[in-house]
PDB file of C-alpha atoms in Angstrom:
ATOM      1  CA  UNK A   1      -1.029  -0.778  18.444  1.00  0.00           C
ATOM      2  CA  UNK A   2      -1.077  -3.078  15.453  1.00  0.00           C
ATOM      3  CA  UNK A   3      -1.910  -6.651  16.436  1.00  0.00           C
ATOM      4  CA  UNK A   4       0.089  -8.908  14.166  1.00  0.00           C
ATOM      5  CA  UNK A   5       0.692 -12.591  14.749  1.00  0.00           C
ATOM      6  CA  UNK A   6       3.952 -14.342  13.946  1.00  0.00           C
ATOM      7  CA  UNK A   7       3.842 -18.002  12.961  1.00  0.00           C
ATOM      8  CA  UNK A   8       7.343 -18.446  14.388  1.00  0.00           C
ATOM      9  CA  UNK A   9       6.190 -17.355  17.822  1.00  0.00           C
ATOM     10  CA  UNK A  10       3.932 -19.181  20.213  1.00  0.00           C
ATOM     11  CA  UNK A  11       0.368 -19.274  18.868  1.00  0.00           C
ATOM     12  CA  UNK A  12      -1.325 -15.949  19.531  1.00  0.00           C
ATOM     13  CA  UNK A  13       1.920 -14.112  20.283  1.00  0.00           C
ATOM     14  CA  UNK A  14       2.194 -10.629  18.866  1.00  0.00           C
ATOM     15  CA  UNK A  15       4.710  -9.858  16.153  1.00  0.00           C
ATOM     16  CA  UNK A  16       6.641  -6.685  16.928  1.00  0.00           C
ATOM     17  CA  UNK A  17       6.504  -3.717  14.593  1.00  0.00           C
ATOM     18  CA  UNK A  18      10.184  -4.291  13.807  1.00  0.00           C
ATOM     19  CA  UNK A  19       9.443  -7.906  12.824  1.00  0.00           C
ATOM     20  CA  UNK A  20       6.581  -6.742  10.625  1.00  0.00           C
ATOM     21  CA  UNK A  21       8.820  -4.202   8.917  1.00  0.00           C
ATOM     22  CA  UNK A  22      11.580  -6.771   8.419  1.00  0.00           C
ATOM     23  CA  UNK A  23       9.133  -9.350   7.071  1.00  0.00           C
ATOM     24  CA  UNK A  24       7.720  -7.019   4.434  1.00  0.00           C
ATOM     25  CA  UNK A  25      11.105  -5.577   3.475  1.00  0.00           C
ATOM     26  CA  UNK A  26      12.796  -8.997   3.319  1.00  0.00           C
ATOM     27  CA  UNK A  27       9.964 -10.452   1.235  1.00  0.00           C
ATOM     28  CA  UNK A  28       9.193  -7.370  -0.835  1.00  0.00           C
ATOM     29  CA  UNK A  29      10.108  -8.803  -4.251  1.00  0.00           C
ATOM     30  CA  UNK A  30       8.065 -11.954  -3.707  1.00  0.00           C
ATOM     31  CA  UNK A  31       5.146  -9.979  -2.276  1.00  0.00           C
ATOM     32  CA  UNK A  32       5.187  -7.579  -5.245  1.00  0.00           C
ATOM     33  CA  UNK A  33       5.089 -10.503  -7.705  1.00  0.00           C
ATOM     34  CA  UNK A  34       2.187 -12.122  -5.833  1.00  0.00           C
ATOM     35  CA  UNK A  35       0.294  -8.836  -5.565  1.00  0.00           C
ATOM     36  CA  UNK A  36       0.733  -8.200  -9.290  1.00  0.00           C
ATOM     37  CA  UNK A  37      -0.468 -11.711 -10.171  1.00  0.00           C
ATOM     38  CA  UNK A  38      -3.548 -11.194  -8.028  1.00  0.00           C
ATOM     39  CA  UNK A  39      -4.151  -7.743  -9.547  1.00  0.00           C
ATOM     40  CA  UNK A  40      -4.038  -9.238 -13.056  1.00  0.00           C
ATOM     41  CA  UNK A  41      -6.638 -11.820 -11.990  1.00  0.00           C
ATOM     42  CA  UNK A  42      -8.856  -9.055 -10.596  1.00  0.00           C
ATOM     43  CA  UNK A  43      -8.394  -6.828 -13.658  1.00  0.00           C
ATOM     44  CA  UNK A  44      -7.330  -8.922 -16.662  1.00  0.00           C
ATOM     45  CA  UNK A  45      -8.071  -6.017 -18.997  1.00  0.00           C
ATOM     46  CA  UNK A  46      -5.100  -4.138 -17.506  1.00  0.00           C
ATOM     47  CA  UNK A  47      -2.686  -6.960 -18.203  1.00  0.00           C
ATOM     48  CA  UNK A  48      -3.822  -7.059 -21.814  1.00  0.00           C
ATOM     49  CA  UNK A  49      -3.221  -3.351 -22.405  1.00  0.00           C
ATOM     50  CA  UNK A  50      -0.045  -2.860 -20.315  1.00  0.00           C
ATOM     51  CA  UNK A  51       3.272  -3.014 -22.131  1.00  0.00           C
ATOM     52  CA  UNK A  52       6.519  -4.104 -20.440  1.00  0.00           C
ATOM     53  CA  UNK A  53       7.382  -0.588 -19.260  1.00  0.00           C
ATOM     54  CA  UNK A  54       3.921  -0.132 -17.740  1.00  0.00           C
ATOM     55  CA  UNK A  55       4.165  -3.472 -15.936  1.00  0.00           C
ATOM     56  CA  UNK A  56       7.574  -2.508 -14.498  1.00  0.00           C
ATOM     57  CA  UNK A  57       6.208   0.877 -13.379  1.00  0.00           C
ATOM     58  CA  UNK A  58       3.277  -0.850 -11.695  1.00  0.00           C
ATOM     59  CA  UNK A  59       5.679  -3.200  -9.890  1.00  0.00           C
ATOM     60  CA  UNK A  60       7.703  -0.203  -8.726  1.00  0.00           C
ATOM     61  CA  UNK A  61       4.534   1.540  -7.536  1.00  0.00           C
ATOM     62  CA  UNK A  62       3.464  -1.609  -5.699  1.00  0.00           C
ATOM     63  CA  UNK A  63       6.808  -1.627  -3.924  1.00  0.00           C
ATOM     64  CA  UNK A  64       6.232   2.003  -2.866  1.00  0.00           C
ATOM     65  CA  UNK A  65       2.769   1.076  -1.613  1.00  0.00           C
ATOM     66  CA  UNK A  66       4.273  -1.685   0.530  1.00  0.00           C
ATOM     67  CA  UNK A  67       6.859   0.765   1.824  1.00  0.00           C
ATOM     68  CA  UNK A  68       4.192   3.183   3.039  1.00  0.00           C
ATOM     69  CA  UNK A  69       2.235   0.336   4.605  1.00  0.00           C
ATOM     70  CA  UNK A  70       5.397  -0.889   6.324  1.00  0.00           C
ATOM     71  CA  UNK A  71       6.198   2.559   7.677  1.00  0.00           C
ATOM     72  CA  UNK A  72       2.629   3.068   8.933  1.00  0.00           C
ATOM     73  CA  UNK A  73       2.814  -0.205  10.839  1.00  0.00           C
ATOM     74  CA  UNK A  74       6.354   0.459  12.087  1.00  0.00           C
ATOM     75  CA  UNK A  75       5.576   3.891  13.536  1.00  0.00           C
ATOM     76  CA  UNK A  76       2.093   2.758  14.627  1.00  0.00           C
ATOM     77  CA  UNK A  77       0.459   5.587  12.698  1.00  0.00           C
ATOM     78  CA  UNK A  78      -2.402   4.535  10.428  1.00  0.00           C
ATOM     79  CA  UNK A  79      -2.745   8.007   8.934  1.00  0.00           C
ATOM     80  CA  UNK A  80       0.644   7.599   7.205  1.00  0.00           C
ATOM     81  CA  UNK A  81      -0.837   4.998   4.876  1.00  0.00           C
ATOM     82  CA  UNK A  82      -4.248   6.612   4.450  1.00  0.00           C
ATOM     83  CA  UNK A  83      -2.675  10.024   3.738  1.00  0.00           C
ATOM     84  CA  UNK A  84      -0.416   8.438   1.140  1.00  0.00           C
ATOM     85  CA  UNK A  85      -3.397   6.797  -0.558  1.00  0.00           C
ATOM     86  CA  UNK A  86      -5.324  10.071  -0.546  1.00  0.00           C
ATOM     87  CA  UNK A  87      -2.377  11.670  -2.331  1.00  0.00           C
ATOM     88  CA  UNK A  88      -1.988   8.717  -4.710  1.00  0.00           C
ATOM     89  CA  UNK A  89      -5.680   8.822  -5.594  1.00  0.00           C
ATOM     90  CA  UNK A  90      -5.383  12.508  -6.515  1.00  0.00           C
ATOM     91  CA  UNK A  91      -2.333  11.879  -8.713  1.00  0.00           C
ATOM     92  CA  UNK A  92      -3.916   8.917 -10.489  1.00  0.00           C
ATOM     93  CA  UNK A  93      -7.242  10.692 -10.917  1.00  0.00           C
ATOM     94  CA  UNK A  94      -5.425  13.508 -12.751  1.00  0.00           C
ATOM     95  CA  UNK A  95      -3.988  10.841 -15.067  1.00  0.00           C
ATOM     96  CA  UNK A  96      -7.402   9.358 -15.798  1.00  0.00           C
ATOM     97  CA  UNK A  97      -6.996   6.270 -13.611  1.00  0.00           C
ATOM     98  CA  UNK A  98     -10.164   5.547 -11.662  1.00  0.00           C
ATOM     99  CA  UNK A  99     -10.720   4.647  -8.049  1.00  0.00           C
ATOM    100  CA  UNK A 100     -11.655   1.082  -9.011  1.00  0.00           C
ATOM    101  CA  UNK A 101      -8.043   0.361  -9.979  1.00  0.00           C
ATOM    102  CA  UNK A 102      -6.809   1.592  -6.585  1.00  0.00           C
ATOM    103  CA  UNK A 103      -9.437  -0.353  -4.671  1.00  0.00           C
ATOM    104  CA  UNK A 104      -8.625  -3.569  -6.509  1.00  0.00           C
ATOM    105  CA  UNK A 105      -4.921  -2.966  -5.986  1.00  0.00           C
ATOM    106  CA  UNK A 106      -5.529  -2.604  -2.245  1.00  0.00           C
ATOM    107  CA  UNK A 107      -7.624  -5.767  -2.334  1.00  0.00           C
ATOM    108  CA  UNK A 108      -4.726  -7.566  -4.050  1.00  0.00           C
ATOM    109  CA  UNK A 109      -2.289  -6.346  -1.372  1.00  0.00           C
ATOM    110  CA  UNK A 110      -4.626  -7.359   1.449  1.00  0.00           C
ATOM    111  CA  UNK A 111      -5.302 -10.794  -0.026  1.00  0.00           C
ATOM    112  CA  UNK A 112      -1.584 -11.425  -0.542  1.00  0.00           C
ATOM    113  CA  UNK A 113      -0.341 -10.544   2.936  1.00  0.00           C
ATOM    114  CA  UNK A 114      -0.070 -13.526   5.290  1.00  0.00           C
ATOM    115  CA  UNK A 115      -2.571 -13.954   8.080  1.00  0.00           C
ATOM    116  CA  UNK A 116      -0.106 -12.769  10.728  1.00  0.00           C
ATOM    117  CA  UNK A 117      -0.362  -9.337   9.132  1.00  0.00           C
ATOM    118  CA  UNK A 118      -4.086  -9.131   9.870  1.00  0.00           C
ATOM    119  CA  UNK A 119      -3.951  -5.584  11.251  1.00  0.00           C
ATOM    120  CA  UNK A 120      -2.214  -4.385   8.104  1.00  0.00           C
ATOM    121  CA  UNK A 121      -5.029  -5.964   6.125  1.00  0.00           C
ATOM    122  CA  UNK A 122      -7.584  -4.136   8.279  1.00  0.00           C
ATOM    123  CA  UNK A 123      -5.799  -0.858   7.592  1.00  0.00           C
ATOM    124  CA  UNK A 124      -5.750  -1.563   3.852  1.00  0.00           C
ATOM    125  CA  UNK A 125      -9.447  -2.452   3.843  1.00  0.00           C
ATOM    126  CA  UNK A 126     -10.357   0.734   5.715  1.00  0.00           C
ATOM    127  CA  UNK A 127      -8.523   2.805   3.098  1.00  0.00           C
ATOM    128  CA  UNK A 128     -10.007   0.765   0.235  1.00  0.00           C
ATOM    129  CA  UNK A 129     -13.558   1.266   1.510  1.00  0.00           C
ATOM    130  CA  UNK A 130     -13.139   5.048   1.589  1.00  0.00           C
ATOM    131  CA  UNK A 131     -15.076   5.860  -1.592  1.00  0.00           C
ATOM    132  CA  UNK A 132     -13.955   9.457  -1.800  1.00  0.00           C
ATOM    133  CA  UNK A 133     -10.209   9.136  -1.141  1.00  0.00           C
ATOM    134  CA  UNK A 134     -10.264  12.830  -0.398  1.00  0.00           C
ATOM    135  CA  UNK A 135      -9.274  14.869   2.588  1.00  0.00           C
ATOM    136  CA  UNK A 136      -8.184  18.346   1.558  1.00  0.00           C
ATOM    137  CA  UNK A 137      -6.375  19.075   4.801  1.00  0.00           C
ATOM    138  CA  UNK A 138      -4.291  15.937   4.352  1.00  0.00           C
ATOM    139  CA  UNK A 139      -3.733  16.661   0.679  1.00  0.00           C
ATOM    140  CA  UNK A 140      -2.453  20.187   1.311  1.00  0.00           C
ATOM    141  CA  UNK A 141      -0.038  18.916   3.960  1.00  0.00           C
ATOM    142  CA  UNK A 142       1.064  16.040   1.754  1.00  0.00           C
ATOM    143  CA  UNK A 143       1.590  18.334  -1.183  1.00  0.00           C
ATOM    144  CA  UNK A 144       3.718  20.754   0.869  1.00  0.00           C
ATOM    145  CA  UNK A 145       5.778  17.851   2.166  1.00  0.00           C
ATOM    146  CA  UNK A 146       6.316  16.469  -1.335  1.00  0.00           C
ATOM    147  CA  UNK A 147       7.270  19.895  -2.672  1.00  0.00           C
ATOM    148  CA  UNK A 148       9.916  20.152   0.051  1.00  0.00           C
ATOM    149  CA  UNK A 149      11.237  16.693  -0.762  1.00  0.00           C
ATOM    150  CA  UNK A 150      11.374  17.412  -4.491  1.00  0.00           C
ATOM    151  CA  UNK A 151      13.062  20.788  -4.016  1.00  0.00           C
ATOM    152  CA  UNK A 152      15.526  19.399  -1.464  1.00  0.00           C
ATOM    153  CA  UNK A 153      14.308  21.709   1.313  1.00  0.00           C
ATOM    154  CA  UNK A 154      13.826  20.394   4.838  1.00  0.00           C
TER     155      UNK A 154
END
């Protein structure tokens, strides 16, 4: 189980998975802005070369990343987030975007989340430290799932 602390609860009390999900979803816009600001500090060269459309796409992608993190915490299944990042790494690699960008993005997410989301940060760090971002079994399953989603099949 994810051990998350809620400042509104008695010190040391666990925050439920529903509270975690609600926190991230209710604060998504603010979290995305903070994550992006931190990412620009970590990689100023990206901010210089990104146009408005690229910045908006990155914000949208950051929101998706938070969604997968939220779902992984909510269903208490760490592989949901790590599988997603394996897939994302493959997609970005094909587009010429290196692993360093993903690792720094994960660092920005982890550094932005409040301390009561410590377990989420641990999950992010575990994914970030995976230098290969590859697991073919996961990728094949993820690809089949995405093909079904795209085609409208269940």
